[in-house]
XYZ file of N, CA and C in Angstrom:
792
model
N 107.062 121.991 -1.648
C 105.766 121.634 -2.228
C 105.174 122.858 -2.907
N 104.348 122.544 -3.907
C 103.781 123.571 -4.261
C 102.442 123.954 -4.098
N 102.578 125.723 -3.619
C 101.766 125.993 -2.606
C 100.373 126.388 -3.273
N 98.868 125.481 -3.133
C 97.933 125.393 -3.948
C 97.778 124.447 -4.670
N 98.423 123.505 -5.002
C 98.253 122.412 -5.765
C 97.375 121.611 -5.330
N 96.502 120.965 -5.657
C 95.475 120.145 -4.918
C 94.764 119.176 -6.173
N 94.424 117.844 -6.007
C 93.829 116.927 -6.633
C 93.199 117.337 -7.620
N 92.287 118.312 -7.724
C 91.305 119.088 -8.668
C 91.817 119.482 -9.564
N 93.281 119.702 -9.374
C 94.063 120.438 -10.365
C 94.806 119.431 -11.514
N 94.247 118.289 -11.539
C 94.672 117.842 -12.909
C 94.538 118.517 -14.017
N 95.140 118.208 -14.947
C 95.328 118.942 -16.502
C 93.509 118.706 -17.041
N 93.577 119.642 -17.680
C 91.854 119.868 -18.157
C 91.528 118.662 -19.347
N 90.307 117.419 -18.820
C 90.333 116.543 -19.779
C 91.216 115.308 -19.682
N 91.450 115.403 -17.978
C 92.923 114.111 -17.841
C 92.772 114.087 -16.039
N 92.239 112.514 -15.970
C 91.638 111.871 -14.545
C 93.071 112.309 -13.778
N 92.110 112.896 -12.465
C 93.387 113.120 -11.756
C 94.203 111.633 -11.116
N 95.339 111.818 -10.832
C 96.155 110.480 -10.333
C 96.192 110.643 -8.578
N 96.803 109.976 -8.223
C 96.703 109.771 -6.896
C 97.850 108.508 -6.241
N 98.812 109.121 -5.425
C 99.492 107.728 -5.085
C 99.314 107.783 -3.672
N 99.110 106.441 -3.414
C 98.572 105.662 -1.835
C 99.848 104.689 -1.247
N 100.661 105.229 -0.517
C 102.338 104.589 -0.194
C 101.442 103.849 1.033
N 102.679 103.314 1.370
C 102.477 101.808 2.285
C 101.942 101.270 2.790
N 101.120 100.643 1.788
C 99.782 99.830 1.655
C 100.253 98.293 1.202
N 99.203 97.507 1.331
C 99.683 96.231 0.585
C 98.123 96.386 -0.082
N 97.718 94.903 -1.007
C 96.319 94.532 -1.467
C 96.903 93.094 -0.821
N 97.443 92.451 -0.064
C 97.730 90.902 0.405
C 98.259 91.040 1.483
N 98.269 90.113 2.733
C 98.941 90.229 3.558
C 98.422 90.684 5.026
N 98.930 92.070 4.779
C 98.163 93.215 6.223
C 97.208 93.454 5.584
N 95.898 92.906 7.025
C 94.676 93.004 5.696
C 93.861 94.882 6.739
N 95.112 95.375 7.516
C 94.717 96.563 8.010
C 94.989 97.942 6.857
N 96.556 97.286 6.444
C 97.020 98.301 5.205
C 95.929 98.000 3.826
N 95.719 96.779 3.602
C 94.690 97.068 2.670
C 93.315 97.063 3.043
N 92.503 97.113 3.965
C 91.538 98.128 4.421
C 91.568 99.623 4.261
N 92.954 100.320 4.593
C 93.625 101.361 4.191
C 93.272 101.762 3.318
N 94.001 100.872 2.089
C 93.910 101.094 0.382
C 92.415 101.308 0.140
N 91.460 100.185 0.450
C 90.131 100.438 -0.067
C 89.372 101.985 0.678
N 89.441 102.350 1.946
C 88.887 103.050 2.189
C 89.404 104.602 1.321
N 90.729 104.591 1.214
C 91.290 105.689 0.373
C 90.547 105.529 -0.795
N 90.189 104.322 -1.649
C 90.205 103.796 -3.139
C 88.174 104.323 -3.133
N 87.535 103.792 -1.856
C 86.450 104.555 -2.124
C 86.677 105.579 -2.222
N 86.698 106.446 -0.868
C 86.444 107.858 -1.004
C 86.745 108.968 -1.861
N 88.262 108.647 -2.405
C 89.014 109.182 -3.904
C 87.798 109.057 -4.914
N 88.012 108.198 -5.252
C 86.483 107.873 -6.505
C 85.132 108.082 -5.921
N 84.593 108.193 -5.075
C 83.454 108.634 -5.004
C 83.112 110.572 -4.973
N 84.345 110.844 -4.973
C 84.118 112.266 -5.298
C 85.207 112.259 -6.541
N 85.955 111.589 -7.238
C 86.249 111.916 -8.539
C 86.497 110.566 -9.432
N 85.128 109.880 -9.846
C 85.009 108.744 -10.712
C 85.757 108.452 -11.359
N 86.900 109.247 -12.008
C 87.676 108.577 -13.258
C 89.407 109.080 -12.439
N 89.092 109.169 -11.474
C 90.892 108.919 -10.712
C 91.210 108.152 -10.726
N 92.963 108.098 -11.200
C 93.680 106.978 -11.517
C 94.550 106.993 -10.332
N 94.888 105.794 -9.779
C 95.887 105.353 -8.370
C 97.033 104.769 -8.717
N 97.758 105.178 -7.960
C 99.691 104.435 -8.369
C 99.541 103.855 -6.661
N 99.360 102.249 -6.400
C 99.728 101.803 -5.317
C 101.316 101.825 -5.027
N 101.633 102.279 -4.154
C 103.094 101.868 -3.827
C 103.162 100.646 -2.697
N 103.304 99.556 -3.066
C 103.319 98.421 -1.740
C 104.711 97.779 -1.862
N 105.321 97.202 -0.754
C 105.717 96.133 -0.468
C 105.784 94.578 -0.815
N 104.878 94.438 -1.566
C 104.583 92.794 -1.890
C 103.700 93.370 -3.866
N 104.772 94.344 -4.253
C 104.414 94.443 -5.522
C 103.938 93.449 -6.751
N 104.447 92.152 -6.773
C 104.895 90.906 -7.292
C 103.309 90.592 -7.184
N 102.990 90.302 -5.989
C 101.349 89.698 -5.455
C 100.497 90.989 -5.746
N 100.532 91.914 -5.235
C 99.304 92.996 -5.302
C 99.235 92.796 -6.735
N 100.047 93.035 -7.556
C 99.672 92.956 -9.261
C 98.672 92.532 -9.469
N 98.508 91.494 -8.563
C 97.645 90.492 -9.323
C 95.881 90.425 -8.987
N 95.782 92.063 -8.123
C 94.844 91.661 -7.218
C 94.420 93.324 -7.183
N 95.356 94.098 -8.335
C 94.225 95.653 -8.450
C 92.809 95.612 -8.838
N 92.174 96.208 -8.423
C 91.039 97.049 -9.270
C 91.248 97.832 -10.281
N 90.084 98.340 -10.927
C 90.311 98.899 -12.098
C 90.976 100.211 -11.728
N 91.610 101.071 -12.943
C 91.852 102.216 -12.338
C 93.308 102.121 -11.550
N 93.995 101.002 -10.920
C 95.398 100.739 -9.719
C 96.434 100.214 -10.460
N 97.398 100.955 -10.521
C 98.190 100.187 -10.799
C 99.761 100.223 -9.741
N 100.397 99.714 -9.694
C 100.940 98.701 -8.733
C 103.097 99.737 -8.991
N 103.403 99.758 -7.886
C 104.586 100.333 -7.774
C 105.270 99.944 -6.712
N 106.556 99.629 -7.412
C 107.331 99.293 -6.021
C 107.877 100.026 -4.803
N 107.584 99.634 -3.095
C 108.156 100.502 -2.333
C 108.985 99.262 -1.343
N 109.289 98.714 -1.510
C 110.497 97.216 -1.008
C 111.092 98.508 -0.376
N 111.747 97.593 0.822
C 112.643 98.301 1.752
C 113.885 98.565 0.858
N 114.221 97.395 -0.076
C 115.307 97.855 -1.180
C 115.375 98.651 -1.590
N 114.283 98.622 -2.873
C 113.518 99.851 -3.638
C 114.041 100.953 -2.852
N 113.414 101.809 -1.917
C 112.991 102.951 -0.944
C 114.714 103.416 -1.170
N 115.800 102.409 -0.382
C 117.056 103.225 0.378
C 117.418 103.026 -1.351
N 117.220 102.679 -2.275
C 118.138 102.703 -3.511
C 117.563 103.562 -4.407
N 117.357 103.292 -5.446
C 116.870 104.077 -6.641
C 115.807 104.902 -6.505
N 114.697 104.642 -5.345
C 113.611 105.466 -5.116
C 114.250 106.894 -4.859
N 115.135 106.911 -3.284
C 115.784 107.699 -3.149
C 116.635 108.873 -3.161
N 117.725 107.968 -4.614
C 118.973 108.748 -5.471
C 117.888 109.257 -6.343
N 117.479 108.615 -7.184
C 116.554 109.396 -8.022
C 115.784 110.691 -7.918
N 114.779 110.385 -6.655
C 114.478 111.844 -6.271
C 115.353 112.653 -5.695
N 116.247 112.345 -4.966
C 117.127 113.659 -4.610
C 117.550 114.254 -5.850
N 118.489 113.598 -6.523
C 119.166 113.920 -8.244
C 117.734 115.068 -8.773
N 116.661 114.572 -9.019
C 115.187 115.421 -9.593
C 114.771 116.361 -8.674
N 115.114 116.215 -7.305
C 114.724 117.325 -6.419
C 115.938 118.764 -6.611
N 116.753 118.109 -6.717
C 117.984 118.894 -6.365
C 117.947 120.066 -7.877
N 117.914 119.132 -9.250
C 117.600 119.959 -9.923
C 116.729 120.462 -10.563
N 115.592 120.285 -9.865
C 114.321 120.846 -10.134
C 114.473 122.208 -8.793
N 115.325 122.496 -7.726
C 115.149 123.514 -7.025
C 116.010 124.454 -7.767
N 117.429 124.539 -8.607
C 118.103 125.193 -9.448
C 117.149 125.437 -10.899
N 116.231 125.166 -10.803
C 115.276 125.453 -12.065
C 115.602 124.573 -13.434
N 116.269 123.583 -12.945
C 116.582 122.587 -14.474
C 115.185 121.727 -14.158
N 114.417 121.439 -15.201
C 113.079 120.521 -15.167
C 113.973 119.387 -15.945
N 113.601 118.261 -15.246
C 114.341 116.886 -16.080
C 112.689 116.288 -16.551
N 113.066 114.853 -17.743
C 112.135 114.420 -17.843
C 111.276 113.734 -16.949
N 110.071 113.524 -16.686
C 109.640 112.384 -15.677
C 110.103 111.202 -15.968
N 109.919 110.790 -17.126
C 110.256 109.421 -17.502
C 111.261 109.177 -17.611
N 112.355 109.586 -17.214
C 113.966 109.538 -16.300
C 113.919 108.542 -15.173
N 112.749 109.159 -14.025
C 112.416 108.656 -12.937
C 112.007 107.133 -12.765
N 112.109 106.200 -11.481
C 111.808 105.207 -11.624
C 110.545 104.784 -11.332
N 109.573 103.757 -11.433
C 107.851 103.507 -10.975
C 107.402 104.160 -10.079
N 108.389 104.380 -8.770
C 107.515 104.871 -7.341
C 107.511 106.790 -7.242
N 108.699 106.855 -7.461
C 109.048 108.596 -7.917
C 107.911 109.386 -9.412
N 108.385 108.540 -10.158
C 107.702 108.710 -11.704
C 106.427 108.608 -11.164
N 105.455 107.668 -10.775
C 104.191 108.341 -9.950
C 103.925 109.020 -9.595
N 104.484 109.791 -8.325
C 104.649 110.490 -7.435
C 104.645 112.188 -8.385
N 105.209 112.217 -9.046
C 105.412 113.348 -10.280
C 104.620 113.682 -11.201
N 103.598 112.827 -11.654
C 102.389 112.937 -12.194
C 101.336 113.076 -11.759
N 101.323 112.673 -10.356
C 100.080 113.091 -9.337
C 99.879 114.099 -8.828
N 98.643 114.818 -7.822
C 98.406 115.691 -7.519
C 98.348 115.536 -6.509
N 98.648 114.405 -5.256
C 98.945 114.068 -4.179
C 98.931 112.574 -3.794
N 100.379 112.494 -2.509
C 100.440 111.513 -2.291
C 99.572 111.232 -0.893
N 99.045 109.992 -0.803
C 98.504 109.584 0.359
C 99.161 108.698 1.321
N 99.721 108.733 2.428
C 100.551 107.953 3.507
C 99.311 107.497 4.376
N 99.467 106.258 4.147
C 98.667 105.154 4.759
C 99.426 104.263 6.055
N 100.735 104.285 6.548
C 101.126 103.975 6.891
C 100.174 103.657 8.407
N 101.091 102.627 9.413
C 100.144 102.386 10.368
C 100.531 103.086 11.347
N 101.173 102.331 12.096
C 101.573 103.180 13.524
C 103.175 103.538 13.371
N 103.027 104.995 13.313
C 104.644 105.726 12.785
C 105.317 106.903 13.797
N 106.558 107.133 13.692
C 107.243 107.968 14.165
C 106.582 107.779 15.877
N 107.018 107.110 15.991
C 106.804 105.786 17.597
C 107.920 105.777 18.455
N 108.179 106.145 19.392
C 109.052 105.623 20.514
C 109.515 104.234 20.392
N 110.549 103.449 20.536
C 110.578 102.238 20.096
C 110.395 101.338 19.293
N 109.917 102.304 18.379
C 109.505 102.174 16.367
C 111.030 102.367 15.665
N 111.857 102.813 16.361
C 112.935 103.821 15.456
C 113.372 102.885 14.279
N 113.107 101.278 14.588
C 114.069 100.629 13.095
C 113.202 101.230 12.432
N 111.434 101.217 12.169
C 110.642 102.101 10.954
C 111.123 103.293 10.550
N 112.025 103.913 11.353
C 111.539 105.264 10.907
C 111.876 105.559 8.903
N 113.295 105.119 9.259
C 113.557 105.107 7.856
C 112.522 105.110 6.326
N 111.901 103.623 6.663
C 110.736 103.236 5.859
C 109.949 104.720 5.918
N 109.071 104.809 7.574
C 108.312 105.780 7.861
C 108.667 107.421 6.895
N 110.183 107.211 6.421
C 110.239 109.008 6.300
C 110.108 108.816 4.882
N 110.621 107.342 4.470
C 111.154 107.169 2.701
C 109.884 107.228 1.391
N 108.439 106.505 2.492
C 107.501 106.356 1.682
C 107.027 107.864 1.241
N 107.389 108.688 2.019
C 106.823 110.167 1.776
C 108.008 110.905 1.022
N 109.279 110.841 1.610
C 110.140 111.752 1.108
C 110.293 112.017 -0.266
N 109.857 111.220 -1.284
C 110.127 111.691 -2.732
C 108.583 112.564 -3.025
N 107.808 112.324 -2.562
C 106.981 113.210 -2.797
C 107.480 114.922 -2.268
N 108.078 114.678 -1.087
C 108.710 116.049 -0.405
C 109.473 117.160 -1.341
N 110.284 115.713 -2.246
C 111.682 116.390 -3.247
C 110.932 116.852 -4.294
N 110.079 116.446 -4.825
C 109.474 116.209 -6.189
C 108.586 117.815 -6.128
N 107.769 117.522 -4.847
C 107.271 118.959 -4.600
C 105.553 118.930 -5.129
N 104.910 117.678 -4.598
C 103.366 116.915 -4.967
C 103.226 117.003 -3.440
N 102.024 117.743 -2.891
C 101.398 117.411 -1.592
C 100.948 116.100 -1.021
N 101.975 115.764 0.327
C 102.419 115.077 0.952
C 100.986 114.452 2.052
N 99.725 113.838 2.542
C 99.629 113.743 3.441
C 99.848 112.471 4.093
N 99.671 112.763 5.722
C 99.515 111.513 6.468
C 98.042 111.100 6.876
N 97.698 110.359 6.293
C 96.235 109.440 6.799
C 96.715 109.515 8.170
N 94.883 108.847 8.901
C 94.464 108.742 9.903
C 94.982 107.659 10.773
N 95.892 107.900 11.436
C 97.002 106.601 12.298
C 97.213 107.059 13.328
N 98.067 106.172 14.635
C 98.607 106.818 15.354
C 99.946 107.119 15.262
N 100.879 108.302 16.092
C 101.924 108.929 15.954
C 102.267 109.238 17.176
N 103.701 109.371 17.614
C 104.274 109.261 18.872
C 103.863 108.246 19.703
N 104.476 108.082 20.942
C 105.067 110.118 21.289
C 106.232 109.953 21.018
N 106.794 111.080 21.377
C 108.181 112.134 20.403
C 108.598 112.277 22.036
N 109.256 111.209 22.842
C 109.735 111.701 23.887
C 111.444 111.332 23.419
N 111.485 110.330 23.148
C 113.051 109.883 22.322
C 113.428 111.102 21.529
N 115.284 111.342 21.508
C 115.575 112.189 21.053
C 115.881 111.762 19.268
N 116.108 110.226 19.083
C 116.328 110.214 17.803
C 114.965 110.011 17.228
N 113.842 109.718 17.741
C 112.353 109.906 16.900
C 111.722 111.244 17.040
N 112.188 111.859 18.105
C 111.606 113.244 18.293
C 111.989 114.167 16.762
N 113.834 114.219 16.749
C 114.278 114.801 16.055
C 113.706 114.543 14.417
N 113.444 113.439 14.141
C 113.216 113.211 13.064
C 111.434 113.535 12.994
N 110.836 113.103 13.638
C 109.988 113.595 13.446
C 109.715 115.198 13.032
N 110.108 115.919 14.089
C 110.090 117.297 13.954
C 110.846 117.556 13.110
N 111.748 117.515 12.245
C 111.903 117.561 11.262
C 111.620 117.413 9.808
N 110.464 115.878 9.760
C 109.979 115.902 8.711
C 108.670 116.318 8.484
N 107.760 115.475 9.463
C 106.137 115.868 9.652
C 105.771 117.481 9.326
N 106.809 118.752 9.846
C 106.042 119.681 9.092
C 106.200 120.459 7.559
N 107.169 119.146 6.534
C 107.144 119.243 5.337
C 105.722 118.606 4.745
N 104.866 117.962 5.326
C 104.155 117.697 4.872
C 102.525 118.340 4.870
N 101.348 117.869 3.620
C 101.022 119.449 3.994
C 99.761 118.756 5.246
N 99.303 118.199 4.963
C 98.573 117.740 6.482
C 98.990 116.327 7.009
N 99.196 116.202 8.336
C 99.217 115.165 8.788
C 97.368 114.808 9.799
N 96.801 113.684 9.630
C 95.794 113.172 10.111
C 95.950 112.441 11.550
N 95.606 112.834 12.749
C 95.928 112.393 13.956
C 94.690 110.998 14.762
N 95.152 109.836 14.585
C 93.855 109.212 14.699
C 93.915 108.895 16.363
N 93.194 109.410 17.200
C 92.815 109.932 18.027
C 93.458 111.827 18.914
N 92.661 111.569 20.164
C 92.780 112.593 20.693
C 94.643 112.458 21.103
N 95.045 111.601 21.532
C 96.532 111.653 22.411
C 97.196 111.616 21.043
N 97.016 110.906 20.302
C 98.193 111.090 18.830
C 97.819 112.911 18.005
N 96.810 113.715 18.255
C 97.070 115.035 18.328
C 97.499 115.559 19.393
N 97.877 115.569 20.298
C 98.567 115.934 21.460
C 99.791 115.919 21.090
N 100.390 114.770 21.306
C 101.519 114.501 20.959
C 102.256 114.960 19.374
N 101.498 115.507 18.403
C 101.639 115.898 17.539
C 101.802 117.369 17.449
N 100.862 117.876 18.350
C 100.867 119.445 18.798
C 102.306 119.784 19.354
N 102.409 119.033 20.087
C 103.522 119.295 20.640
C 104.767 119.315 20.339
N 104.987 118.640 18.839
C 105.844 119.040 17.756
C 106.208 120.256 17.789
N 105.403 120.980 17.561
C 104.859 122.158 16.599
C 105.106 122.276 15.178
N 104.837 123.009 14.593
C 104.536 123.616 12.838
C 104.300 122.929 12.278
N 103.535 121.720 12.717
C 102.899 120.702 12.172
C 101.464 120.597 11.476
N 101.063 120.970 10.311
C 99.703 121.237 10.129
C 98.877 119.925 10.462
N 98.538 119.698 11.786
C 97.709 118.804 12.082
C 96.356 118.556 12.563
N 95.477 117.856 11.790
C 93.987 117.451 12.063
C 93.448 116.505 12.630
N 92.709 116.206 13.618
C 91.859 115.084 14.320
C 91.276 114.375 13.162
N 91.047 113.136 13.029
C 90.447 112.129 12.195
C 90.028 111.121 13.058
N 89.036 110.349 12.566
C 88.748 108.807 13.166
C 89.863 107.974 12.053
N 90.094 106.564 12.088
C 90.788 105.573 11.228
C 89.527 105.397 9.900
N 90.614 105.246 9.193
C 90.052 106.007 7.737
C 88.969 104.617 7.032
N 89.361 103.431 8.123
C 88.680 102.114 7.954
C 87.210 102.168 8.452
N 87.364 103.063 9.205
C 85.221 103.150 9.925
C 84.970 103.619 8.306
N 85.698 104.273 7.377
C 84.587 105.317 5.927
C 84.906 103.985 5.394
N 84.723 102.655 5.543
C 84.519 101.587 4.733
C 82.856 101.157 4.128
N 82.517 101.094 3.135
C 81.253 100.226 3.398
C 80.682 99.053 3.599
N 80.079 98.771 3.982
C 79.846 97.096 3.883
C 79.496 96.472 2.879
N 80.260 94.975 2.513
C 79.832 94.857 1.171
C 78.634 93.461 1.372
N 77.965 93.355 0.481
C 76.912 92.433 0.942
C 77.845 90.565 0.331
N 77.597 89.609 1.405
C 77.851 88.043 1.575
C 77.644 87.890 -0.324
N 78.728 87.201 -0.512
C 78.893 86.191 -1.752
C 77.393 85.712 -1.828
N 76.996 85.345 -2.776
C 75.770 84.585 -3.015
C 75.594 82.678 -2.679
N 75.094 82.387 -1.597
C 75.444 81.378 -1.440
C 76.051 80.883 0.494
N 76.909 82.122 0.332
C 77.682 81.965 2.060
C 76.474 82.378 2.715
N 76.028 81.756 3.787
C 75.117 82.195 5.090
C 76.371 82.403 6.515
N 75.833 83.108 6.667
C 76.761 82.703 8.332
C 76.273 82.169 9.229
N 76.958 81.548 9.779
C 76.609 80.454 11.207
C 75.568 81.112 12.228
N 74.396 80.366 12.707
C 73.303 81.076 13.583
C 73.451 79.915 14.955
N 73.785 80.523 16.436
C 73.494 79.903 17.224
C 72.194 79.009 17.614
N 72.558 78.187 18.492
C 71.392 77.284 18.484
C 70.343 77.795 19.689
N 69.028 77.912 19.376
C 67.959 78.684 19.938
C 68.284 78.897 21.638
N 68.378 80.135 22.021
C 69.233 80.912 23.199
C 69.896 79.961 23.413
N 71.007 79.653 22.512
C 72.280 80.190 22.603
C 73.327 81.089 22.365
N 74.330 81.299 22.145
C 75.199 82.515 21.740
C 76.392 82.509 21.071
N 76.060 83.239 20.214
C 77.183 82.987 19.417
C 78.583 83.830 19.401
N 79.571 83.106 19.621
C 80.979 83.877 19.713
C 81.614 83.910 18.229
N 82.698 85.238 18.375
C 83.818 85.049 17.125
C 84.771 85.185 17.889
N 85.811 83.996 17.113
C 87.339 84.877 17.414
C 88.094 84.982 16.546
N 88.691 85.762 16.468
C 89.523 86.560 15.709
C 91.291 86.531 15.993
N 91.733 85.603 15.794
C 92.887 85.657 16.205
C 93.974 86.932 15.555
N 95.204 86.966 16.548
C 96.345 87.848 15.729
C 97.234 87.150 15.884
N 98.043 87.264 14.272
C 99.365 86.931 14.250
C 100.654 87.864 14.832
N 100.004 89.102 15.181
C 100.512 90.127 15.547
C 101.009 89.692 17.223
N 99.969 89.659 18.090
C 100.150 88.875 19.198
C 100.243 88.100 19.632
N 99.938 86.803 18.349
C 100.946 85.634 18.522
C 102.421 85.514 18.946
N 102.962 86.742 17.773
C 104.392 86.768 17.648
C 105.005 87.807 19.534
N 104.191 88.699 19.435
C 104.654 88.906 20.602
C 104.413 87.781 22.127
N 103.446 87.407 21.875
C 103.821 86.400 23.024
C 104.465 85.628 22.922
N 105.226 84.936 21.877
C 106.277 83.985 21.357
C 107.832 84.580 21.979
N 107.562 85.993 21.609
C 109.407 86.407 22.011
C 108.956 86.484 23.605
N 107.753 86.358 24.585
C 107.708 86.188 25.957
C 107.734 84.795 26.689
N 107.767 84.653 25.781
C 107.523 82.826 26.236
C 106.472 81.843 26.173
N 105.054 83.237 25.805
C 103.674 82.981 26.232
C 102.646 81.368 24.890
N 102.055 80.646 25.376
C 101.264 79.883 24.589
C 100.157 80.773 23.734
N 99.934 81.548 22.625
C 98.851 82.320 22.876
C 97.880 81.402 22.245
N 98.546 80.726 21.384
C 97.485 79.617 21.077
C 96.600 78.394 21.921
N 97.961 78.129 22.763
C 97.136 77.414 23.971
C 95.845 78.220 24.524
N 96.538 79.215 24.998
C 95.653 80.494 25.939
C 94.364 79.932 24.934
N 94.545 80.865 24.100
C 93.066 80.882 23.207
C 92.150 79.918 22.831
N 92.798 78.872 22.922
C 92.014 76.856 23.088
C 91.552 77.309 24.361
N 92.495 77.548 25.518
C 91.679 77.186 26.883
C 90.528 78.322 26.966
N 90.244 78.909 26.286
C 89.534 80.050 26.584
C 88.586 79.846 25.662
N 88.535 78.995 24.529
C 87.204 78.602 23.997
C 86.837 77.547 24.552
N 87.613 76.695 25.581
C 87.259 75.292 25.709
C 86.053 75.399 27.341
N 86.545 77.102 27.687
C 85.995 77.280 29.103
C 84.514 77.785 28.192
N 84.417 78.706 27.563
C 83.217 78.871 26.935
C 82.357 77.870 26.478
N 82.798 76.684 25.905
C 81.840 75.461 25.986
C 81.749 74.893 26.816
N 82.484 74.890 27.938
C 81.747 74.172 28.789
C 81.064 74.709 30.053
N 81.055 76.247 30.433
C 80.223 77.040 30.804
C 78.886 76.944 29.764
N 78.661 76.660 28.796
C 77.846 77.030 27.851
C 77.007 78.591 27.147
């Protein structure tokens, strides 16, 4: 990476860029909470920054940027193929001092090369029992690594690093990058304990959201005079895990509104 490079440092007279890896705008509506909270805070301290999304569901997000976003592929395909060869091939001879063109490169790399840093949004990474991610986990960052554009990791959790094939990889890549963001106290612990890891405490980068004010028209539902009003919020997330246990979670969650009405 190169040492000093920082966002500010766009060319004089030319919005700095910015790429935000594994995010969606559809879908995980945690990864794109992600995106927006990055998409404020970027622009509210530099109004005319331009964003290269790298998502997964490229096809759909297209259709659903803001101004200023435009849309790059990071498909699990994408990532192990051309993302990959490409940047190694541009890394390799950009460290022998041959400069190739950018526009050689393909959408997610070719971003990555015009920007002044990449942002890793990813969720919960370099995990004990995560290891099928890791791949994904190392790929969304690694061309930024080759390319030599400052690398960080947003505010997530990480570890622990007690496994020897997530340990290793971890400690291996995390301190190419130039900060990693630890979202709580035990995911810096466990990060410390890496070592040469330039790592910082953060809250989840979704609390710097703002609130946006109700469509014109939607009211929300008001209980009926002392009574009380519940939400629920289901997950498909823990749907699916109680499915590979055997568990009803949908039942569960009927019987558990059905006890609330009739307790009242």
């Amino acid at each position: 990476m190169e040492p000093g490079k920082d966002i500010a440092d766009a060319p004089e007279n030319q919005a700095p860029e910015v790429v935000i890896s594994a995010v969606t705008l559809s879908g995980n509506k945690g990864a794109e909470g992600m995106f927006w909270a990055l998409y404020e805070g970027v622009s509210a301290k530099f109004p005319q920054a331009r964003f290269h999304v790298a998502t997964y569901y490229p096809k759909i997000d297209r259709e659903r940027t803001p101004e200023r976003v435009s849309v790059v592929s990071s498909t699990p395909k994408a990532l192990v193929g051309k993302v990959f060869v490409s940047s190694l091939l541009y890394g390799l001879f950009r460290k022998v001092g041959i400069k190739l063109p950018k526009g050689m490169l393909p959408g997610f790399p070719r971003a990555i090369a015009r920007s002044q840093v990449l942002l890793d949004a990813a969720g919960v990474s370099f995990s004990d029992g995560r290891e099928k991610f890791l791949p994904f986990n190392i790929l969304t960052m690694l061309p930024a690594v080759l390319l030599g554009t400052p690398a960080i990791k947003c505010s997530q959790a990480l570890g622990p690093f007690k496994g020897r094939i997530n340990r290793g990889a971890a400690g291996w890549f995390l301190p190419k990058l130039q900060r990693v963001f630890a979202r709580g106290g035990q995911t810096l612990r466990f990060v410390e304990d890496l070592g040469r890891v330039e790592v910082s405490l953060a809250s989840d980068l979704v609390f710097n959201l703002k609130p946006q004010p109700l469509p014109p028209g939607l009211k929300l539902p008001r209980a009926p005079e002392g009574g009380l009003l519940v939400g629920i919020s289901p997950s498909s997330l823990v749907e699916s895990k109680c499915r590979k246990r055997g568990l009803d979670y949908c039942g569960t969650l009927a019987a558990f509104i059905h006890t609330l009405i009739r307790e009242g």
